[in-house]
Short mmCIF file of C-alpha atoms and ligand atoms in Angstrom, two decimals:
data_model
loop_
_atom_site.label_atom_id
_atom_site.label_comp_id
_atom_site.label_asym_id
_atom_site.label_seq_id
_atom_site.Cartn_x
_atom_site.Cartn_y
_atom_site.Cartn_z
CA MET A 12 4.78 1.46 -40.50
CA SER A 13 4.34 1.93 -36.83
CA GLU A 14 2.88 -0.33 -34.19
CA ALA A 15 -0.49 0.50 -32.49
CA ALA A 16 -0.04 2.63 -29.42
CA GLN A 17 -0.29 0.57 -26.36
CA PRO A 18 -3.20 1.77 -23.92
CA VAL A 19 -1.21 3.45 -20.96
CA SER A 20 -2.59 3.24 -17.59
CA PRO A 21 -3.71 6.58 -16.30
CA LEU A 22 -3.49 5.17 -12.80
CA LYS A 23 -0.07 6.27 -11.28
CA ALA A 24 1.43 5.44 -7.85
CA ALA A 25 4.42 6.36 -5.71
CA ILE A 26 5.40 5.16 -2.03
CA VAL A 27 6.79 7.19 0.81
CA GLN A 28 7.92 5.40 3.73
CA VAL A 29 6.97 6.98 6.91
CA THR A 30 6.97 6.49 10.79
CA PRO A 31 9.57 4.25 12.65
CA PHE A 32 7.15 1.48 11.37
CA GLN A 33 8.32 2.01 7.68
CA GLN A 34 4.63 2.27 6.45
CA ASN A 35 3.96 2.67 2.80
CA CYS A 36 2.24 5.97 2.77
CA THR A 37 0.73 5.89 -1.06
CA LEU A 38 0.09 8.48 -3.54
CA LEU A 39 -2.14 7.34 -6.09
CA TRP A 40 -3.08 9.92 -9.04
CA ASP A 41 -4.82 10.06 -12.31
CA GLU A 42 -2.30 10.95 -14.81
CA VAL A 43 -5.15 12.48 -16.99
CA SER A 44 -6.71 14.93 -14.62
CA LYS A 45 -3.63 15.01 -12.06
CA SER A 46 -6.05 14.45 -9.26
CA GLY A 47 -4.80 12.20 -6.68
CA VAL A 48 -5.02 10.94 -3.20
CA VAL A 49 -2.82 10.14 -0.04
CA VAL A 50 -3.41 6.93 1.31
CA ASP A 51 -2.44 6.36 4.94
CA PRO A 52 -0.36 9.55 5.89
CA GLY A 53 0.84 8.08 9.29
CA GLY A 54 3.16 10.56 9.79
CA ASP A 55 6.41 12.46 8.39
CA LEU A 56 4.14 15.10 6.70
CA ASP A 57 7.03 17.05 5.40
CA VAL A 58 8.18 14.09 3.34
CA ILE A 59 4.91 13.49 2.10
CA GLU A 60 4.24 17.02 0.95
CA ARG A 61 7.49 17.27 -0.83
CA ALA A 62 6.52 13.80 -2.62
CA ILE A 63 3.07 15.24 -3.53
CA ALA A 64 4.99 18.26 -4.93
CA GLU A 65 7.35 16.19 -7.07
CA THR A 66 4.40 14.35 -8.64
CA GLY A 67 2.56 17.33 -9.55
CA MET A 68 -0.73 16.01 -8.33
CA LYS A 69 -3.58 17.88 -6.88
CA VAL A 70 -4.63 16.13 -3.57
CA GLU A 71 -8.34 15.57 -3.68
CA LYS A 72 -8.55 13.78 -0.49
CA ILE A 73 -7.06 11.41 2.01
CA LEU A 74 -7.80 7.55 2.39
CA LEU A 75 -7.47 5.43 5.34
CA THR A 76 -7.15 1.67 5.10
CA HIS A 77 -7.43 1.36 8.96
CA GLY A 78 -7.04 2.71 12.06
CA HIS A 79 -3.31 2.13 13.29
CA ILE A 80 -0.87 4.90 14.19
CA ASP A 81 1.55 4.10 11.40
CA HIS A 82 -1.16 4.59 8.81
CA ALA A 83 -3.49 7.20 10.59
CA GLY A 84 -1.38 9.34 12.96
CA GLY A 85 -0.81 12.03 10.52
CA ALA A 86 -4.04 12.04 8.74
CA ASP A 87 -5.71 14.95 11.01
CA GLU A 88 -2.90 17.33 10.63
CA LEU A 89 -2.54 16.61 6.79
CA ARG A 90 -6.19 17.26 6.18
CA GLU A 91 -5.64 20.70 7.87
CA ARG A 92 -2.63 21.52 5.94
CA LEU A 93 -4.26 20.46 2.70
CA GLY A 94 -7.70 21.47 3.24
CA VAL A 95 -9.16 18.04 1.94
CA LYS A 96 -11.47 15.49 3.41
CA ILE A 97 -10.51 11.85 4.95
CA GLU A 98 -12.30 9.00 3.66
CA GLY A 99 -12.43 5.61 5.36
CA PRO A 100 -11.68 3.38 7.28
CA HIS A 101 -14.86 1.32 8.30
CA LYS A 102 -16.40 2.60 11.53
CA ALA A 103 -15.41 -0.42 13.27
CA ASP A 104 -11.94 1.01 13.65
CA ILE A 105 -13.39 4.15 15.64
CA ILE A 106 -11.94 2.85 18.79
CA LEU A 107 -8.54 2.80 17.21
CA LEU A 108 -8.85 6.22 15.75
CA GLU A 109 -9.76 7.72 19.08
CA ALA A 110 -6.50 6.29 20.67
CA LEU A 111 -3.91 7.59 18.27
CA GLU A 112 -2.83 10.32 20.61
CA LYS A 113 -2.35 7.58 23.37
CA GLN A 114 -0.56 5.39 20.97
CA GLY A 115 1.86 8.25 20.09
CA LYS A 116 2.90 8.88 23.67
CA LEU A 117 3.16 4.98 24.02
CA TYR A 118 5.55 4.78 21.02
CA GLN A 119 7.12 8.21 21.52
CA ILE A 120 5.99 9.44 18.07
CA PRO A 121 5.38 13.24 18.33
CA GLY A 122 2.60 15.22 16.61
CA VAL A 123 0.03 12.24 16.50
CA ARG A 124 -3.62 13.38 16.54
CA ASN A 125 -6.90 11.62 17.14
CA VAL A 126 -8.86 11.71 13.85
CA THR A 127 -12.62 11.50 13.02
CA PRO A 128 -12.85 10.84 9.19
CA ASP A 129 -15.30 12.85 7.06
CA ARG A 130 -16.88 9.77 5.55
CA TRP A 131 -16.78 6.14 6.89
CA LEU A 132 -16.63 3.60 4.20
CA ASP A 133 -18.42 0.10 4.00
CA GLU A 134 -18.62 -2.81 1.80
CA GLY A 135 -19.87 -1.77 -1.61
CA ASP A 136 -18.97 1.81 -1.35
CA GLN A 137 -17.14 3.52 -4.06
CA VAL A 138 -14.38 6.20 -3.88
CA ARG A 139 -13.09 8.25 -6.73
CA ILE A 140 -9.76 9.36 -7.73
CA GLY A 141 -9.80 11.84 -10.46
CA GLU A 142 -11.76 9.93 -13.07
CA LEU A 143 -11.01 6.48 -11.40
CA THR A 144 -13.44 4.64 -9.35
CA PHE A 145 -12.32 2.29 -6.44
CA ASP A 146 -14.46 -0.39 -4.87
CA VAL A 147 -14.28 -0.53 -1.07
CA LEU A 148 -13.83 -4.05 0.23
CA HIS A 149 -14.53 -4.29 4.17
CA CYS A 150 -11.56 -6.86 4.97
CA PRO A 151 -11.65 -7.13 8.99
CA GLY A 152 -9.19 -9.35 10.78
CA HIS A 153 -6.07 -7.22 11.18
CA SER A 154 -8.19 -4.63 12.60
CA PRO A 155 -12.07 -4.61 12.74
CA GLY A 156 -12.62 -1.77 10.27
CA SER A 157 -9.85 -2.60 7.57
CA VAL A 158 -10.47 -1.66 3.96
CA ALA A 159 -9.05 -2.25 0.63
CA PHE A 160 -9.52 -0.20 -2.28
CA PHE A 161 -9.92 -1.76 -5.96
CA ASN A 162 -9.99 -0.63 -9.55
CA ARG A 163 -11.25 -3.14 -11.76
CA GLU A 164 -10.22 -1.48 -15.14
CA MET A 165 -6.41 -1.08 -13.98
CA ARG A 166 -6.52 -4.42 -12.14
CA PHE A 167 -4.92 -2.67 -9.18
CA ALA A 168 -5.94 -2.94 -5.37
CA HIS A 169 -4.54 -1.33 -2.42
CA VAL A 170 -4.77 -3.60 0.56
CA GLY A 171 -3.39 -1.92 3.38
CA ASP A 172 -2.12 -4.44 6.17
CA VAL A 173 -4.48 -7.26 5.27
CA LEU A 174 -2.31 -8.96 2.81
CA PHE A 175 1.43 -8.67 2.25
CA ASN A 176 4.00 -10.05 -0.11
CA GLY A 177 4.60 -13.47 1.41
CA SER A 178 2.71 -12.87 4.66
CA VAL A 179 -0.47 -11.59 6.13
CA GLY A 180 -1.36 -8.82 8.76
CA ARG A 181 -0.66 -9.22 12.33
CA THR A 182 -3.61 -10.20 14.53
CA ASP A 183 -2.44 -9.92 18.02
CA LEU A 184 -3.48 -6.37 18.22
CA PRO A 185 -6.65 -5.17 19.98
CA GLY A 186 -9.71 -6.39 17.66
CA GLY A 187 -7.57 -8.68 15.55
CA SER A 188 -8.61 -11.98 14.70
CA HIS A 189 -6.52 -14.33 12.34
CA ALA A 190 -9.40 -16.61 11.42
CA THR A 191 -11.49 -13.55 10.35
CA LEU A 192 -8.42 -12.37 8.57
CA ILE A 193 -7.92 -15.37 6.45
CA GLN A 194 -11.82 -15.18 5.53
CA SER A 195 -11.27 -11.56 4.33
CA ILE A 196 -8.49 -12.51 2.19
CA THR A 197 -10.06 -15.88 0.81
CA ASP A 198 -13.62 -14.19 0.31
CA LYS A 199 -12.66 -10.77 -0.94
CA LEU A 200 -9.19 -10.33 -2.12
CA LEU A 201 -8.40 -13.73 -3.80
CA PRO A 202 -11.57 -13.47 -5.88
CA LEU A 203 -10.59 -10.26 -7.58
CA GLY A 204 -8.46 -12.14 -9.90
CA ASP A 205 -4.53 -13.53 -10.26
CA ASP A 206 -3.58 -10.55 -12.47
CA VAL A 207 -4.49 -7.77 -9.93
CA GLN A 208 -1.32 -6.08 -8.68
CA PHE A 209 -1.56 -4.73 -5.20
CA ILE A 210 0.30 -2.33 -2.84
CA CYS A 211 0.28 -3.01 0.71
CA GLY A 212 1.18 -1.24 4.05
CA HIS A 213 4.54 -2.43 4.34
CA GLY A 214 7.25 -3.85 2.23
CA PRO A 215 6.92 -4.63 -1.62
CA GLY A 216 3.79 -5.31 -3.35
CA SER A 217 2.71 -8.36 -5.30
CA THR A 218 0.05 -9.83 -7.38
CA ILE A 219 -3.09 -11.75 -6.03
CA GLY A 220 -2.16 -14.70 -8.04
CA HIS A 221 1.33 -14.99 -6.83
CA GLU A 222 0.02 -14.79 -3.19
CA ARG A 223 -2.52 -17.48 -3.79
CA ARG A 224 0.03 -19.87 -5.27
CA THR A 225 2.89 -19.04 -2.71
CA ASN A 226 1.85 -17.28 0.32
CA PRO A 227 2.49 -19.75 3.34
CA PHE A 228 -0.65 -18.30 5.32
CA LEU A 229 -3.02 -19.18 2.27
CA ASN A 230 -1.56 -22.73 1.85
CA ASP A 231 -1.41 -24.30 5.28
ZN1 ZN B 23 -1.89 -1.97 10.84
ZN1 ZN B 24 0.88 -0.99 9.34
#
């Protein structure tokens, strides 16, 4: 007698911490097709490329959650190295993406380039990773053009710097708004379901339910 085989999730993830901001550059790939994406290659591209090689995945595209330097600073060069396209964030972050080089000088991070995505994303759009489809959620507040990516079947989201384990994104940077951020989380992320696991831009991930119950910023 043998037990029935459990369904194995074809969605795999690996995190590479990059930049002095310890940003979670995330590799997401479909184990069946081995096609994958690099989410938020903020910098340290040699480290990212080594991690890609270890997974054995073939990079299809680069996704950006928003326009801050720790997330987008290395995107233009990685696009060139890999010969792929960049999708996201929402166009409202264009000002940030055009000021990356200036930010690089300010924070003394070498190699940072301004970047123009190949495709802007908006609420209701979808992006593909291998055979998997992700819904795009426009979640302004941390930055005007922040987006999250949600795969309904796998109960998984990548939320960038919108929501963290025990915290929420900072809103003191240009274009930030705390009220707008809380509204984005309340209207777009919490309704995804308590069982949804997420990866975020900094620190460990969590589930929507854990944050809904315990996150002090959502329980004032
Ligand atoms: Zn950010
Ligand atoms: Zn960040």
